CSV table of C-alpha atoms and ligand atoms in Angstrom, one decimal:
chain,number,residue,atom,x,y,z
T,1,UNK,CA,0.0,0.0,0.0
T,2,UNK,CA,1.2,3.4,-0.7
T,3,UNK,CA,1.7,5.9,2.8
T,4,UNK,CA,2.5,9.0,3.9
T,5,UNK,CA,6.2,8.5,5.4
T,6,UNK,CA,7.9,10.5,7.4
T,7,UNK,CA,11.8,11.4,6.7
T,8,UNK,CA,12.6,13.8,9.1
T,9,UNK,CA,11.9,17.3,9.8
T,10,UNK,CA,10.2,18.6,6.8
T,11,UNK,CA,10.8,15.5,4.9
T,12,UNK,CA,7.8,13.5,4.1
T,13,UNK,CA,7.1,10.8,0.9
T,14,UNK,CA,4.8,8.8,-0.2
T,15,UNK,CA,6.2,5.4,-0.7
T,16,UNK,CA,5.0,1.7,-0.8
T,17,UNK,CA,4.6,0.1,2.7
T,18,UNK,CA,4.2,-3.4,3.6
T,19,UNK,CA,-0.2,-3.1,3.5
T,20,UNK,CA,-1.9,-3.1,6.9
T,21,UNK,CA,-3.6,-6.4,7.8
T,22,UNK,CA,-5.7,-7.9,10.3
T,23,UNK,CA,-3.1,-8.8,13.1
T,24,UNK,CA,-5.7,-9.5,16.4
T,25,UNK,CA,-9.3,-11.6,16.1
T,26,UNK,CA,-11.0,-8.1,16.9
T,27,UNK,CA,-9.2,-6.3,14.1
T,28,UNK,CA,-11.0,-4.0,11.7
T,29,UNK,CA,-9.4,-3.7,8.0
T,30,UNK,CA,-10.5,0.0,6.6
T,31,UNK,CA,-9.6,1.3,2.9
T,32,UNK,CA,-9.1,5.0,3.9
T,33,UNK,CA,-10.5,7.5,1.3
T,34,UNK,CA,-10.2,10.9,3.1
T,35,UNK,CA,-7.5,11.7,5.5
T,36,UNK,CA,-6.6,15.1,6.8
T,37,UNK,CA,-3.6,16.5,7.7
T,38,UNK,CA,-4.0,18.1,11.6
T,39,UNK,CA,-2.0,21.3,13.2
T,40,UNK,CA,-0.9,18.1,15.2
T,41,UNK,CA,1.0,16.7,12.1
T,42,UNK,CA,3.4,20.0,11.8
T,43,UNK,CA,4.7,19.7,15.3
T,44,UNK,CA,6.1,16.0,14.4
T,45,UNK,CA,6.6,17.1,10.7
T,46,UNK,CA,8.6,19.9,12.1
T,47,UNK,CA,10.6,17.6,14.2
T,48,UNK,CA,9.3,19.0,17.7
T,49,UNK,CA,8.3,15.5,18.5
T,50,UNK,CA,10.3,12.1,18.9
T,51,UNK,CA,8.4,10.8,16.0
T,52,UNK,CA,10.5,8.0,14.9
T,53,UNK,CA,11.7,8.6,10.8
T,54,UNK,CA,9.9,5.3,9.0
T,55,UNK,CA,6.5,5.8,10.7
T,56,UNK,CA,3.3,6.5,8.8
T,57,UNK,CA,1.6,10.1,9.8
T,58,UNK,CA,-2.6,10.0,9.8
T,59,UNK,CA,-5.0,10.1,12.5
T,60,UNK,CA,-8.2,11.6,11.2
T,61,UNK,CA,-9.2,8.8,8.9
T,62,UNK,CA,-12.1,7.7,6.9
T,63,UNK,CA,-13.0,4.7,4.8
T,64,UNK,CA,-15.1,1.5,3.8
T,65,UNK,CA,-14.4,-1.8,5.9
T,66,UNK,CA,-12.7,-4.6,3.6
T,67,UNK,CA,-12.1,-7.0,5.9
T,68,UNK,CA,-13.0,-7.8,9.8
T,69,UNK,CA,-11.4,-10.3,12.5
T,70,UNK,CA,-13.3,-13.4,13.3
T,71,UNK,CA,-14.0,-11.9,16.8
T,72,UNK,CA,-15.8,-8.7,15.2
T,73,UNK,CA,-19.6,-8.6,15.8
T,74,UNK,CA,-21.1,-5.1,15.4
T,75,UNK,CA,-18.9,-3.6,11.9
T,76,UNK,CA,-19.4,-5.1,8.6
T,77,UNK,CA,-17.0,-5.4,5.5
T,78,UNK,CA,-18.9,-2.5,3.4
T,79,UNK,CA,-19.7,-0.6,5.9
T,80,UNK,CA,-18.7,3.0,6.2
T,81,UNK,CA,-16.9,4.2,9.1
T,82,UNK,CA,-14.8,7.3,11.0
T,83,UNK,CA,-12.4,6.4,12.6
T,84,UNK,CA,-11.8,8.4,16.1
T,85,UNK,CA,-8.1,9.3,16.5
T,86,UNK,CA,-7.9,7.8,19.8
T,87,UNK,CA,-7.7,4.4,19.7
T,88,UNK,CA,-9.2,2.6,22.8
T,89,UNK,CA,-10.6,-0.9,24.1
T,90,UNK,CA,-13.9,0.0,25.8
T,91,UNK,CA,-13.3,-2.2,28.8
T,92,UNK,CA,-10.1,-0.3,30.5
T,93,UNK,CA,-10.9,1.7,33.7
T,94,UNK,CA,-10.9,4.9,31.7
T,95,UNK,CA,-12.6,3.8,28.1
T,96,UNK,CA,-15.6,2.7,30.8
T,97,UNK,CA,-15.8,5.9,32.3
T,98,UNK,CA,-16.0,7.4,28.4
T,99,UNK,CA,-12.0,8.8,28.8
T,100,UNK,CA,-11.1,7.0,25.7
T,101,UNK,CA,-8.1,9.4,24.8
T,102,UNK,CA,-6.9,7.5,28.2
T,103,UNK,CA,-7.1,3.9,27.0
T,104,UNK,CA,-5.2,1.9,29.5
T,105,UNK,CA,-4.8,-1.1,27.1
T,106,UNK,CA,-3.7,0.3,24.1
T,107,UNK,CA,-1.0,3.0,25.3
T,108,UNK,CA,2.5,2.4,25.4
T,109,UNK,CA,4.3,1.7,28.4
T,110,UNK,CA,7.7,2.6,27.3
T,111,UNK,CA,6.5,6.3,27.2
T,112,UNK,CA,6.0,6.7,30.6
T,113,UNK,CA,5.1,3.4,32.9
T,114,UNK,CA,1.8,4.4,33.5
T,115,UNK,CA,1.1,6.4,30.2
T,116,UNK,CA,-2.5,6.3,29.3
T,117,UNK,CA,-3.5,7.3,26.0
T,118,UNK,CA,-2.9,5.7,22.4
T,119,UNK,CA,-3.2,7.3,18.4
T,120,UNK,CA,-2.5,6.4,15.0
T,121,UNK,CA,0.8,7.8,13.7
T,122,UNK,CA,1.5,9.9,16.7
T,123,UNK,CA,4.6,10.8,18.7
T,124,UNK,CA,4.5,8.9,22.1
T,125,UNK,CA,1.2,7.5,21.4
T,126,UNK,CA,2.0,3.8,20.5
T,127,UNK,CA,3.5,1.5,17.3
T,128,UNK,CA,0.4,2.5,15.5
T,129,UNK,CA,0.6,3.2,12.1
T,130,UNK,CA,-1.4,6.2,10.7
T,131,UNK,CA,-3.6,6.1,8.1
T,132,UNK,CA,-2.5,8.5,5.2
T,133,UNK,CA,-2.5,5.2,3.6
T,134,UNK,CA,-4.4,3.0,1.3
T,135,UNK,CA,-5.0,0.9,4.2
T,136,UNK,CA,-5.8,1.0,7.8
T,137,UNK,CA,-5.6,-1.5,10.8
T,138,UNK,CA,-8.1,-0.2,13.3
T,139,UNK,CA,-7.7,-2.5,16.9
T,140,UNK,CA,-10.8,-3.2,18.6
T,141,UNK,CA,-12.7,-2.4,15.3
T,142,UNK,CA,-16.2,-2.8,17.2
T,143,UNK,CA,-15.2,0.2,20.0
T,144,UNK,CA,-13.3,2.4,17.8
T,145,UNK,CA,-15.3,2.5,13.8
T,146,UNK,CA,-17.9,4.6,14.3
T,147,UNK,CA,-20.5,3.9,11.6
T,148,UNK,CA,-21.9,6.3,9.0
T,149,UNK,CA,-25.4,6.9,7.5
T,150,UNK,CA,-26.0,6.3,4.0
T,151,UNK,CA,-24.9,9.6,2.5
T,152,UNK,CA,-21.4,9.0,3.8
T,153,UNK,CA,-19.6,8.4,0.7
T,154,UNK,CA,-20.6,12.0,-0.6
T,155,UNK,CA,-20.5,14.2,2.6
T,156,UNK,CA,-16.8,12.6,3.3
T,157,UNK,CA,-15.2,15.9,3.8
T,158,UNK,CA,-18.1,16.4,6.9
T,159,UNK,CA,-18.1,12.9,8.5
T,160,UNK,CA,-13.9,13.2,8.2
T,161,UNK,CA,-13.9,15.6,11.1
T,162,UNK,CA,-15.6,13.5,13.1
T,163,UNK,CA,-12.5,11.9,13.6
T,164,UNK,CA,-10.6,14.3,15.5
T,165,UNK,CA,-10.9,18.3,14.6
T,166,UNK,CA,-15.0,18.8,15.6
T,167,UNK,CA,-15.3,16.5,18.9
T,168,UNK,CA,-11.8,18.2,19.9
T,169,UNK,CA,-13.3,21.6,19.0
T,170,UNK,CA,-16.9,20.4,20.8
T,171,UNK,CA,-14.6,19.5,23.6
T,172,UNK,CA,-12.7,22.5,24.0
T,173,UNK,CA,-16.4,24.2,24.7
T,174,UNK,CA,-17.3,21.3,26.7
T,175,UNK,CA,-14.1,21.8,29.1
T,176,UNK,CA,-14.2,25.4,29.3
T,177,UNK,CA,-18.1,24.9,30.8
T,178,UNK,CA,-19.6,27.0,27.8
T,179,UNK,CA,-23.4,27.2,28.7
T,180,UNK,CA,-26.0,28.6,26.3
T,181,UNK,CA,-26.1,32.7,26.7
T,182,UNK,CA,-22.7,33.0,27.3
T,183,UNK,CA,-19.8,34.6,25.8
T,184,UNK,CA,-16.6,32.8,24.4
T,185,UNK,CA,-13.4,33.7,23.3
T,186,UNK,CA,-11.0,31.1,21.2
T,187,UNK,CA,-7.2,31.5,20.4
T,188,UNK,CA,-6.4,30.1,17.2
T,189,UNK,CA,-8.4,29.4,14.2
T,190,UNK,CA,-6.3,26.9,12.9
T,191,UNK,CA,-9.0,23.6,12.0
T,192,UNK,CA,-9.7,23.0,15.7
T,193,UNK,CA,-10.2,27.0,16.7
T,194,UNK,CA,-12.6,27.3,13.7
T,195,UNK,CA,-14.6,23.7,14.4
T,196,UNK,CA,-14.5,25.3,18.3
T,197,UNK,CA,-16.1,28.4,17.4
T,198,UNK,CA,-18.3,25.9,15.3
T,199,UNK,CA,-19.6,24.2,18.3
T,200,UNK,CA,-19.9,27.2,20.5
T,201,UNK,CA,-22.4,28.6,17.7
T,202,UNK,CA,-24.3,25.2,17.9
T,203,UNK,CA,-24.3,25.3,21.3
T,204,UNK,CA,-26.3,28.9,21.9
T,205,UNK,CA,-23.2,31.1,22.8
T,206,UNK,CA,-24.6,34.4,22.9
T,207,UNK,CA,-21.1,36.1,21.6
T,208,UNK,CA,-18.1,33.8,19.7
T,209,UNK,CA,-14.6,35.8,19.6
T,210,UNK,CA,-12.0,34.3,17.3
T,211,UNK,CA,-8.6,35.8,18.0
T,212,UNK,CA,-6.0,35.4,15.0
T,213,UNK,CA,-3.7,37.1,12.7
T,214,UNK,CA,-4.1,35.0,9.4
T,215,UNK,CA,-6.7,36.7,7.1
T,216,UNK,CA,-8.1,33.8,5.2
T,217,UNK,CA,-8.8,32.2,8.7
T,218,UNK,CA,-10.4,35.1,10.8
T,219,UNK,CA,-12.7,35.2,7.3
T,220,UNK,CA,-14.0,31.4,7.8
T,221,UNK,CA,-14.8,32.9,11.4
T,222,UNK,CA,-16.4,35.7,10.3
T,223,UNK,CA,-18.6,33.7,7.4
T,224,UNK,CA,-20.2,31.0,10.8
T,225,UNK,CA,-21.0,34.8,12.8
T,226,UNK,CA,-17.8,34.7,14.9
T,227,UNK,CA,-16.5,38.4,15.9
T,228,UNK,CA,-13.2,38.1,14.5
T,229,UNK,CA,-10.0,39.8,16.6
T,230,UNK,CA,-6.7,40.6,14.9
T,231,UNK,CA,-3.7,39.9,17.1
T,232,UNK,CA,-1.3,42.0,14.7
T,233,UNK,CA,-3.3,45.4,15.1
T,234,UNK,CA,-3.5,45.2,18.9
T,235,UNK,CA,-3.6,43.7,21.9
T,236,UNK,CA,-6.2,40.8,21.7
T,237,UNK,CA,-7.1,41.0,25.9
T,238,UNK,CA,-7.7,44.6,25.1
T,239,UNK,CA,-10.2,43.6,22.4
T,240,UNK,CA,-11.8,41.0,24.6
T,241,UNK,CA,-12.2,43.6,27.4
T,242,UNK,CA,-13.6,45.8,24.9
T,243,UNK,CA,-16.1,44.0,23.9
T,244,UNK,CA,-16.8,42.3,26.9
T,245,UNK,CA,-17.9,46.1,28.7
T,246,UNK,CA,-14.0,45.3,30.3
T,247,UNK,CA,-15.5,42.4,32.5
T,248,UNK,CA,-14.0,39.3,30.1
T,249,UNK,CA,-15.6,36.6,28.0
T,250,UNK,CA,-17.4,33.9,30.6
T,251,UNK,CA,-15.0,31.2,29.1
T,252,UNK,CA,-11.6,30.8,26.6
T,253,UNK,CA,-10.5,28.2,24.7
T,254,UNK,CA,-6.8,27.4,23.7
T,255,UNK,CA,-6.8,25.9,20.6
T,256,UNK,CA,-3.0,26.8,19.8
T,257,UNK,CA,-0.6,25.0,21.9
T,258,UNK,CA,2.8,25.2,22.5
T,259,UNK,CA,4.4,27.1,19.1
T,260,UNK,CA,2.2,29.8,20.2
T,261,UNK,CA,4.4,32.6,18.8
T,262,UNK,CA,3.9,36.5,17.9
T,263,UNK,CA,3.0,38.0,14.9
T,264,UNK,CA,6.9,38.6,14.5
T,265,UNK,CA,7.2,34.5,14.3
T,266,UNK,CA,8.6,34.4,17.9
T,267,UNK,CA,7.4,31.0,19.8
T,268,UNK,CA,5.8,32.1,23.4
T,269,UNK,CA,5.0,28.7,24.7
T,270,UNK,CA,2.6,29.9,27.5
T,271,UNK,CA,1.2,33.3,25.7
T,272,UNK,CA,-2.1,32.0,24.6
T,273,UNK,CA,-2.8,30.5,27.9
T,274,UNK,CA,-1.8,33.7,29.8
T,275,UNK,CA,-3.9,35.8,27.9
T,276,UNK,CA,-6.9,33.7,28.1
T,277,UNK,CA,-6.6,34.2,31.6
T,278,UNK,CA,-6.7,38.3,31.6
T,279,UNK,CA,-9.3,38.3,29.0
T,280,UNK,CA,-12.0,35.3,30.3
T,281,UNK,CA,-14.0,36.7,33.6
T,282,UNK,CA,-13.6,36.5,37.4
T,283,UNK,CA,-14.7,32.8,37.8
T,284,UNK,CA,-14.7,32.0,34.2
T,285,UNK,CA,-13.5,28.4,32.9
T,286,UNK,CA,-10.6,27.7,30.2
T,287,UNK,CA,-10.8,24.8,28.1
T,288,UNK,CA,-7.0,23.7,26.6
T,289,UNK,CA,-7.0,21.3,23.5
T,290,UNK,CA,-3.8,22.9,21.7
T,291,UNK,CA,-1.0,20.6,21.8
T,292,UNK,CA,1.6,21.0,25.1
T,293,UNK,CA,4.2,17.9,25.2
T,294,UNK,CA,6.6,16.9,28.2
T,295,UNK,CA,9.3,17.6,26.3
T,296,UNK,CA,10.7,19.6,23.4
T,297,UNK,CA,13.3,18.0,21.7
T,298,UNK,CA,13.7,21.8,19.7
T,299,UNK,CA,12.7,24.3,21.6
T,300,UNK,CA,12.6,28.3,20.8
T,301,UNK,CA,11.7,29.1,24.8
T,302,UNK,CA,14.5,27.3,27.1
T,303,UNK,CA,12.3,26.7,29.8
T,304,UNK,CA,10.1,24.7,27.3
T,305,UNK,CA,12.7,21.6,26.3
T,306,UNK,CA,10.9,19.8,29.6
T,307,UNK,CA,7.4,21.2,29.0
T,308,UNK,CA,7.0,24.3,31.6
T,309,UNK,CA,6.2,27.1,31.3
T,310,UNK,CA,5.8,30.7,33.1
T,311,UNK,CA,2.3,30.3,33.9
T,312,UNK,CA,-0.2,33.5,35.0
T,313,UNK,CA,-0.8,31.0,38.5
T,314,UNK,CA,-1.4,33.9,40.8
T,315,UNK,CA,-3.7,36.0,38.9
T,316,UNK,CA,-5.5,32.5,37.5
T,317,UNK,CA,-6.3,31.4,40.9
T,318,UNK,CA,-6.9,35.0,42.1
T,319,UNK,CA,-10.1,35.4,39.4
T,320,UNK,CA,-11.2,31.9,40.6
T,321,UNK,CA,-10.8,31.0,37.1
T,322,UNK,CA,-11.1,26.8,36.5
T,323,UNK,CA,-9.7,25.2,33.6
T,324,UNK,CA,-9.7,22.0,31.8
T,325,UNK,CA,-6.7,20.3,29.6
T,326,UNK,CA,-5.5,17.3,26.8
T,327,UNK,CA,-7.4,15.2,24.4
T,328,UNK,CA,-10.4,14.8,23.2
T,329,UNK,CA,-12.1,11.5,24.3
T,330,UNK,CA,-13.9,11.5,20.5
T,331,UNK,CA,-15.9,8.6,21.6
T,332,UNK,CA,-18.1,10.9,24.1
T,333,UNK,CA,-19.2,12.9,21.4
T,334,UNK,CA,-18.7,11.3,18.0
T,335,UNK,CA,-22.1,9.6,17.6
T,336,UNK,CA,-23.4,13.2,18.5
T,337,UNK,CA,-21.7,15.3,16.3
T,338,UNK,CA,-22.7,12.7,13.4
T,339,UNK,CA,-26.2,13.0,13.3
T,340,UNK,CA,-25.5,17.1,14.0
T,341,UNK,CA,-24.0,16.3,10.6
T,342,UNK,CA,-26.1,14.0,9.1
T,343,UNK,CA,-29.2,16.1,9.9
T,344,UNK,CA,-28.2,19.6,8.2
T,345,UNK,CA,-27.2,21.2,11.7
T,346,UNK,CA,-23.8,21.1,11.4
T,347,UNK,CA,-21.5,21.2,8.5
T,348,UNK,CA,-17.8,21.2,9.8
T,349,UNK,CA,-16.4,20.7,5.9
T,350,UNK,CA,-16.5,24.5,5.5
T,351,UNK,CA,-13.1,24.5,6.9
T,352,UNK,CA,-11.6,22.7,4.0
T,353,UNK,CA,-9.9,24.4,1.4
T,354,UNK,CA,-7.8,21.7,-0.4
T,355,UNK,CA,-8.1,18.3,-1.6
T,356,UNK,CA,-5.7,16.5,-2.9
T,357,UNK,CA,-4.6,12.9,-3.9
T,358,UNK,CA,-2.6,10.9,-1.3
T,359,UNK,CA,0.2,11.6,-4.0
T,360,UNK,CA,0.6,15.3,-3.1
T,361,UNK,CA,1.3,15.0,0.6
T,362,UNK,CA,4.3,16.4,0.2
T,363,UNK,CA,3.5,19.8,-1.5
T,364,UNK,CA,0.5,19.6,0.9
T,365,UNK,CA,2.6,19.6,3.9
T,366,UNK,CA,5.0,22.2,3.0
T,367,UNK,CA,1.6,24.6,1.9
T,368,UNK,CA,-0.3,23.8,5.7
T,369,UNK,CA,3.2,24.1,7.5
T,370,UNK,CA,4.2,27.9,5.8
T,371,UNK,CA,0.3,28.4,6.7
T,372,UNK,CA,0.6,29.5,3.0
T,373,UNK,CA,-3.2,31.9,2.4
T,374,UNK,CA,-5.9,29.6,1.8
T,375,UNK,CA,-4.4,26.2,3.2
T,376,UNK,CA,-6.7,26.1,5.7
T,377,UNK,CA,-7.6,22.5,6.0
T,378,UNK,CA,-6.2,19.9,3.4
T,379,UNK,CA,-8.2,16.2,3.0
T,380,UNK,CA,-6.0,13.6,1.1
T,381,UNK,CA,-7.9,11.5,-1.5
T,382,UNK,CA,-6.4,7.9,-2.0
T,383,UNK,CA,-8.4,7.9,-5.2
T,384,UNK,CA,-9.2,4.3,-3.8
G,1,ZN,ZN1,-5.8,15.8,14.3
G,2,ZN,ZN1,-9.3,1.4,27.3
């Protein structure tokens, strides 16, 4: 099978790979036909991870079953399916609870010893190959292939969110406590900013503030009736305030992470998080789904190689401010989201501006990365 392979920083190629099989009875075979490329790619493509050179990028994957194990019940070959980034078992501690981006059977030990947590084609998150592939392996294929209704195979470039970049945005909302009538601020509107300010609109925010510097992306916010803020003419906590009649949005969403940097290209690892806490409310809540990692194998901010950062603590716990962090457990909402899609209320494909066979990862890459005008979002086509 043909695969997007990674080289080293900056250096990807599609080449043949030995296909993906069924390895374990409860295996699920997919042929992937859409396959995004995620903000989270860059920082491995970049070589800001310990992604291993040889492995297969692709974690927001979509396809049509071709084969299932013999201990596979619920999915059938034919059947079309997206496939949630996380991959989990459904009977660990955590998957029960519904903390599926926690799997305790599926996550790889020699990260940490009691890592929790697994991906396909993701720094620290297990062998897993990705999917920017012809072919996909998906373990415990009755837990993790969440089945689509019958106009899948047309709305592709909808359902294909539902993999990662909508529940992740959904959840940023959901952590931050976003209740209907309120006001919301998001930093970034990168894929998962924009699919955020998406959900906050779904989910009867009475004001959705986009803060951002690129133009083609503050206009996507502007076109789903977010107010969009300009981080290159001014301070964007000012703007907040100012809008806000100086009191602060009720809740903030980071949907940056840690290459945060200035408009003058400057990395800032902890300058999104400490302006969402100056411009969300006394006793507001801050939802974090950009990207922080332990360590930084390159960093621009010292402090940064182990992960810390210089963090607003004092004036955070002094506004009573609550906040919650990491990965989306896409299994809590992807059934949700779905029929949001399925039934006209929701149509997260407005994000993408590219799609291109599997073939042009490369050129793809190097467009999203240089956040070149108009790569917003780019879906790979295996032409399958
Ligand atoms: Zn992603
Ligand atoms: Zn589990």
């Amino acid at each position: 099978m043909r695969a997007v392979v990674y080289n080293g920083p900056r250096d990807v190629v599609v080449q043949d790979v030995p296909d993906a099989r069924i390895e374990k009875p409860t295996d699920v075979l997919v042929r992937i036909t859409s396959t995004n490329i995620c903000g989270s790619d860059l920082h491995m493509y970049e070589g800001r991870t310990d992604f291993t050179p040889g492995g297969v990028f692709g974690h927001e994957n979509l396809g049509q079953v071709v084969e299932v194990g013999p201990a596979v019940d619920r999915v059938k070959v034919g059947d079309w399916v997206a496939i949630p980034f996380n991959i989990g078992c459904g009977f660990c501690r955590n998957c029960e609870r519904g903390l599926s981006a926690f799997c305790l059977t599926t996550s790889d030990r020699s990260v940490f010893p009691d890592m929790a947590g697994a991906a396909y084609g993701f720094a620290g998150m297990g062998p897993y190959r990705g999917g920017q592939a012809d072919l996909l392996r998906v373990p415990y294929g009755d837990y993790n292939c969440l089945k689509l209704p019958p106009d899948a195979q047309e709305r592709q470039n909808d359902y294909v969110m539902l993999a990662d970049i909508f529940p992740t945005g959904w959840h940023c909302t959901e952590l931050a406590g976003l209740c209907p009538g309120e006001s919301i601020v998001i930093y970034g509107a990168g894929p998962v900013g924009l699919m955020a300010a998406h959900s906050a609109m779904i989910r009867g925010a009475c004001m959705v503030m986009v803060v951002d510097r690129h133009p083609d992306r503050l206009r996507l916010a502007e076109s789903i009736g977010a107010v969009a803020i300009d981080d290159s003419k001014g301070s964007p906590v000012d703007q907040v305030l100012e809008l806000t009649n100086g009191i602060g949005a009720d809740r903030g969403c980071e949907c940056v992470g840690y290459q945060a940097h200035d408009p003058a290209g400057q990395e800032h690892p902890n300058m999104t998080m400490n302006h969402l806490v100056k411009s969300v409310k006394f006793t507001g809540g801050i939802g974090v789904v950009g990207v922080f990692v332990p360590e930084d194998p390159a960093p621009q901010d010292a402090l940064y190689k182990q992960g810390e950062i210089v963090f607003d603590y004092g004036l955070f716990w002094f506004k009573g401010q609550t906040m919650g962090t990491g990965q989306c457990n896409v299994k809590a909402y992807n059934r949700q989201l779905r029929d949001l899609i399925s039934t006209g209320r929701a149509n997260p494909s407005f994000i993408v501006s590219h799609e291109t066979p599997l073939e042009d990862a490369p050129d793809a890459y190097r467009h999203f990365d240089a956040r070149d005008d108009g790569w917003t979002k780019v879906v790979l086509k295996t032409g399958a």
